[in-house]
Tab-separated table of C-alpha atoms in Angstrom:
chain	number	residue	atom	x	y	z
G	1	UNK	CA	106.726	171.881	44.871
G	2	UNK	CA	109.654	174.176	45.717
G	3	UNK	CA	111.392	175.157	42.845
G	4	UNK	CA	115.543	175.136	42.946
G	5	UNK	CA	117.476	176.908	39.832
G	6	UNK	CA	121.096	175.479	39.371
G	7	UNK	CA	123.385	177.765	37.416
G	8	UNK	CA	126.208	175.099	36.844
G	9	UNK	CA	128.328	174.908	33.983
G	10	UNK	CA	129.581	171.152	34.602
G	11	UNK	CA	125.970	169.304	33.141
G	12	UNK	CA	127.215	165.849	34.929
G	13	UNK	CA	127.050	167.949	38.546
G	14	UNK	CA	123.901	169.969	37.589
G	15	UNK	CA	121.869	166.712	36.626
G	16	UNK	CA	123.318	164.482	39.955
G	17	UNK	CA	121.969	167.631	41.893
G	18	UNK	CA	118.200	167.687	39.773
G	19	UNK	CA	118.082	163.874	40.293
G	20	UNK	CA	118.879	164.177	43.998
G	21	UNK	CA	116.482	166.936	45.069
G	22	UNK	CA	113.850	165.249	42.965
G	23	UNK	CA	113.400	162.044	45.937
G	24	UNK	CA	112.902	164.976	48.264
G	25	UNK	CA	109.932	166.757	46.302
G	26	UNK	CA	112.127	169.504	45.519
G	27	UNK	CA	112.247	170.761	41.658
G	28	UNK	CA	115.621	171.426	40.266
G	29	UNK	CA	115.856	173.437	36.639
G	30	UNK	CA	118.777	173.494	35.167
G	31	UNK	CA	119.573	177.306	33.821
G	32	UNK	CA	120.229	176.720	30.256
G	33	UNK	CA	121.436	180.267	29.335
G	34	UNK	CA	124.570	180.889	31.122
G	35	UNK	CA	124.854	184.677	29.200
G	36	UNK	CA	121.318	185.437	30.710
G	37	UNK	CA	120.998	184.488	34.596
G	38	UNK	CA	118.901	187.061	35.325
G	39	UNK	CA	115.916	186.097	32.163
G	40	UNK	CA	116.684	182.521	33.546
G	41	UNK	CA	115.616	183.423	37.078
G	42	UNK	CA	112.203	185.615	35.494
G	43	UNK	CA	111.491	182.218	33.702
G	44	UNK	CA	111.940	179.380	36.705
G	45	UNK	CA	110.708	181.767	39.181
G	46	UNK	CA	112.502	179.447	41.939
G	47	UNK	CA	112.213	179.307	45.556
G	48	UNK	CA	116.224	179.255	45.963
G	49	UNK	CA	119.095	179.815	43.483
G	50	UNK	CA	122.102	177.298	43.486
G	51	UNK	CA	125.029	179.469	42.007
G	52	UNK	CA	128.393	177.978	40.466
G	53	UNK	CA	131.039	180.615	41.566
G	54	UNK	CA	132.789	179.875	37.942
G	55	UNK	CA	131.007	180.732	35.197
G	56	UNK	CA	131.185	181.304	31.741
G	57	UNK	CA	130.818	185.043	30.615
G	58	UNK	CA	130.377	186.851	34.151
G	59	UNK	CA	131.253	184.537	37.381
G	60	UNK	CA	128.221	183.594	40.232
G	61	UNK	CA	128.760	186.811	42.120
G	62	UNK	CA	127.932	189.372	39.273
G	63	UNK	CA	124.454	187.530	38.685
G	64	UNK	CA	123.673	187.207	42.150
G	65	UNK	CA	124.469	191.032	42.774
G	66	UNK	CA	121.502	191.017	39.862
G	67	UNK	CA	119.166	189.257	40.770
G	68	UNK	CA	119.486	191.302	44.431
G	69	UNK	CA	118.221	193.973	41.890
G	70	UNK	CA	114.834	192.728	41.531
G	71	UNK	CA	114.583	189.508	44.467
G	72	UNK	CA	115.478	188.331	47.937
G	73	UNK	CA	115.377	184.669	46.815
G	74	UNK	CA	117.836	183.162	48.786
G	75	UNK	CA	121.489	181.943	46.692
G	76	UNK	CA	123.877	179.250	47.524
G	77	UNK	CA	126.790	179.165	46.327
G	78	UNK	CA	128.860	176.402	45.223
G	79	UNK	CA	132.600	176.574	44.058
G	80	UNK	CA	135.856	174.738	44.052
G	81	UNK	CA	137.632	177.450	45.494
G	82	UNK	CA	137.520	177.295	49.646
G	83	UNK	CA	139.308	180.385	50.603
G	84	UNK	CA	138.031	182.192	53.536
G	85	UNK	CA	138.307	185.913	51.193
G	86	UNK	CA	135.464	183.563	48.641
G	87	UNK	CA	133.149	183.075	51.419
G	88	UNK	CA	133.116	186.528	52.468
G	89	UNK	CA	132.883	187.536	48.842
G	90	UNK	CA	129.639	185.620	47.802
G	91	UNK	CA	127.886	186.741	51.545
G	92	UNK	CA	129.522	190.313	50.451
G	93	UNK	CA	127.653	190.346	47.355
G	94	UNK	CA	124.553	189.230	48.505
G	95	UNK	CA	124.762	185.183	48.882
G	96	UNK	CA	122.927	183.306	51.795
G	97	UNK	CA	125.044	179.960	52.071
G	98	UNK	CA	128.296	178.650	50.494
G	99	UNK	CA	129.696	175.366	49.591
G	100	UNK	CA	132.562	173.976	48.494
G	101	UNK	CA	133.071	171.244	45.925
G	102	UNK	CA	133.339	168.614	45.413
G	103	UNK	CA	129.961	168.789	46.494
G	104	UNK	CA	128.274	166.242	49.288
G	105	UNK	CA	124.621	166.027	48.321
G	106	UNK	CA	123.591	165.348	51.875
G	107	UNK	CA	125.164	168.754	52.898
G	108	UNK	CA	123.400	169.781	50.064
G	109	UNK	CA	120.300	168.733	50.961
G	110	UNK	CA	120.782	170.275	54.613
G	111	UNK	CA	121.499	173.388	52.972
G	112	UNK	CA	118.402	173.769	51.106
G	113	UNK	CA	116.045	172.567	53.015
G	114	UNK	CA	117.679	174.717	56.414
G	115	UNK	CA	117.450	177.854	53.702
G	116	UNK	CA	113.458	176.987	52.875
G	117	UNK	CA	112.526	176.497	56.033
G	118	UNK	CA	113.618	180.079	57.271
G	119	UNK	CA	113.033	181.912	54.114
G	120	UNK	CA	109.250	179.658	53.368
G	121	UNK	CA	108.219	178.029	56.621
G	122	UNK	CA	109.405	174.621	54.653
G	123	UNK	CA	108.445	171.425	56.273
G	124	UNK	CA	110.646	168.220	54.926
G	125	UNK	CA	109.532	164.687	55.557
G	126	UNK	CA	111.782	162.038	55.053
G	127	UNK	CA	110.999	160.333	51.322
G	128	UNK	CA	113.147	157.502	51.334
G	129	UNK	CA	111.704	154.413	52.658
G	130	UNK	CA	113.746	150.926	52.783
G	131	UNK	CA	112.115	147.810	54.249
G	132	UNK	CA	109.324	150.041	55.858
G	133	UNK	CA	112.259	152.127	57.545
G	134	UNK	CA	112.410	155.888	57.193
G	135	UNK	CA	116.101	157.070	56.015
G	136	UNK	CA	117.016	160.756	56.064
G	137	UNK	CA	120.302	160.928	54.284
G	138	UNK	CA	120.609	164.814	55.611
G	139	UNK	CA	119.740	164.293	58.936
G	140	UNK	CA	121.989	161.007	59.107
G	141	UNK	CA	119.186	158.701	60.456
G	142	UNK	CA	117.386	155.512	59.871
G	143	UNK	CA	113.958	155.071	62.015
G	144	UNK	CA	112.474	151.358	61.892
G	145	UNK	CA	108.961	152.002	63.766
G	146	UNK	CA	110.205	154.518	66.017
G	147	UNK	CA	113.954	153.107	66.443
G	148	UNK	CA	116.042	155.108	65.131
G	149	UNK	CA	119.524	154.720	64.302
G	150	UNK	CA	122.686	157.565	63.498
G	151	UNK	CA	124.406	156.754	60.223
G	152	UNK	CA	128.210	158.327	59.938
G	153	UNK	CA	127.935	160.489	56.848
G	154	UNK	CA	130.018	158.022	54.437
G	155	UNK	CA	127.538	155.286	55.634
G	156	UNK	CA	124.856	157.648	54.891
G	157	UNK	CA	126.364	158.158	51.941
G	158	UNK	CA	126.861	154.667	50.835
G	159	UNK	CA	123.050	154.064	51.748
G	160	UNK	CA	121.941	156.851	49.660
G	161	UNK	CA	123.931	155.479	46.513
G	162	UNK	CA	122.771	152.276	47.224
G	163	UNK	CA	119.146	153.022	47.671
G	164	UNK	CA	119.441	155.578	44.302
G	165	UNK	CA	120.145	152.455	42.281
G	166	UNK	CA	117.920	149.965	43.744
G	167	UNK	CA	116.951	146.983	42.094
G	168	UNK	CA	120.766	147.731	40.474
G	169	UNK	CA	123.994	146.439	41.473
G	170	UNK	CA	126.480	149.174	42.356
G	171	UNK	CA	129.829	148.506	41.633
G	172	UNK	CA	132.621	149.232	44.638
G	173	UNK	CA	134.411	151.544	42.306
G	174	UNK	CA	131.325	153.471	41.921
G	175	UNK	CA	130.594	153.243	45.650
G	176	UNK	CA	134.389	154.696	46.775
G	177	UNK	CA	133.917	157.175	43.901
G	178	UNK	CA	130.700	158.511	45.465
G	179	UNK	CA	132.702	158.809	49.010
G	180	UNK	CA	135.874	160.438	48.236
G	181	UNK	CA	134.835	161.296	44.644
G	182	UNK	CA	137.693	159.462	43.516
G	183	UNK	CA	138.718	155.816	43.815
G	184	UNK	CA	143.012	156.412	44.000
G	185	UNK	CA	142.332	158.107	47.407
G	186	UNK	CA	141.224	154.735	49.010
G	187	UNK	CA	141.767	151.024	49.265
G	188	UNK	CA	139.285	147.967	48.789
G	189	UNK	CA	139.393	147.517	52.237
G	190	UNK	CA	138.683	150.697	53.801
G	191	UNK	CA	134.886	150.842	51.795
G	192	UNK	CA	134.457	147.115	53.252
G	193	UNK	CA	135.074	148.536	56.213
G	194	UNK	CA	132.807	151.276	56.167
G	195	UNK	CA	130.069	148.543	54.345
G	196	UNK	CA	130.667	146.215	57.260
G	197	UNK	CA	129.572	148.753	59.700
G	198	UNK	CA	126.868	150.330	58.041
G	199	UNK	CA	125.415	146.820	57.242
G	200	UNK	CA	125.932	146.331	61.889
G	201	UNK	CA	123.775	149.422	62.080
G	202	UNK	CA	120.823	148.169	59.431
G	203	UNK	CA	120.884	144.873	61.466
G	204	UNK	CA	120.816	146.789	64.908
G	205	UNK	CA	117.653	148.566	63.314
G	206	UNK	CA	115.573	145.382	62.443
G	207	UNK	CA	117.223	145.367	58.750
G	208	UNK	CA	118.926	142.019	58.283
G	209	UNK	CA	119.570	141.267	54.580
G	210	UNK	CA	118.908	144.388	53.202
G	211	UNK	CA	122.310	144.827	51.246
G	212	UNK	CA	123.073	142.347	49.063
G	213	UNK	CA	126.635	141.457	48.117
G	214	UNK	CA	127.248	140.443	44.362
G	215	UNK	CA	130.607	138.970	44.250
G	216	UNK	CA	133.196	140.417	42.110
G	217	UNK	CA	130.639	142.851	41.175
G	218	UNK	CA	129.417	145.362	44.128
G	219	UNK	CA	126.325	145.369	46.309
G	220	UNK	CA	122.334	146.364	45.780
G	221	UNK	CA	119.595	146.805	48.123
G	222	UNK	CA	117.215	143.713	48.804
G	223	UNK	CA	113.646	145.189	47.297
């Protein structure tokens, strides 16, 4: 199992991104140390460093000029701050990747698995199964026997939340929060909108039924 180390200061961003990679076989470890990147890195020994630009003590780009000291592990960085003089910063001081929060753990995903397959020859399969279907949240895809169907990325989105809580009802604030990360930035009708059509597409695939609407409550996946 590939090994990830997230050097994130915000624990509630740091665990969604361990609980994420973990349905993909990929093991995230939280660096616990924020002084001591570099005796964090020794420790984990990862495959790929995901590195908060803000940081307590030094910021992301002092530790990943260290660890170019003693490794070529790839780093991606990850950071609030979208300015074109940040991007060249973190590639100036050694970074392989760069994105900007709030983060989208499908472009996540992409990321990392794009930066193991150059730097390790990594081979992904799609882990998610729903009905007997295949869904690859990164790739933006559902494949029902060989039919496969392109999700949008808020409807891949909304499948992934959905499917990360099955058996559990999600709740449509939780759902729009997950899109736009905050519900004031959208209406009620704009996620049934987006439901509708992603609910079109699981039909079109063979998938009738598969969300469930609980009124006055949210939605859950059918088994």
């Amino acid at each position: 199992m590939y090994r990830i180390l997230i050097v994130e200061d915000d624990e509630v961003i740091a665990s969604e991104i361990v609980n994420y990679l973990s349905r993909w076989e990929l093991e995230g470890c939280i660096a616990k140390d924020l002084s001591n990147i570099v005796a964090e890195f020794e420790s984990v020994k990862p495959q790929l460093v995901l590195m908060d630009v803000s940081l307590p003590f030094y910021n992301g780009f002092f530790w990943c000029q260290e660890i170019r000291k003693i490794a070529d592990t790839p780093v991606i960085f990850l950071s609030s701050r979208n300015e074109n003089m940040d991007i060249v910063m973190a590639m100036n001081m050694g970074g392989d990747d760069y994105i900007a929060k709030p983060v989208s753990m499908e472009v996540l995903l992409a990321k990392v698995q794009a930066m193991l397959r150059r730097a390790y020859n990594y081979k992904a399969e799609p882990s998610i199964t729903l009905h007997g279907a295949k869904f690859d949240p990164a790739a933006l895809y559902i494949d029902n026997n060989g039919q496969r169907i392109s999700l949008t990325p808020n409807e891949a989105k909304l499948l992934s939340r959905l499917v990360s809580a099955r058996g559990s009802v999600v709740t449509r604030e939780e759902l729009m929060i997950s899109l736009w990360n905050s519900d004031q930035f959208i209406d009620d009708n704009t996620l049934s909108v987006n439901m509708n059509r992603l609910r079109h597409k699981l039909e079109s695939a063979g998938l009738e039924g598969c969300i469930v609407t609980h009124k006055s409550k949210g939605y859950a996946i059918d088994g």
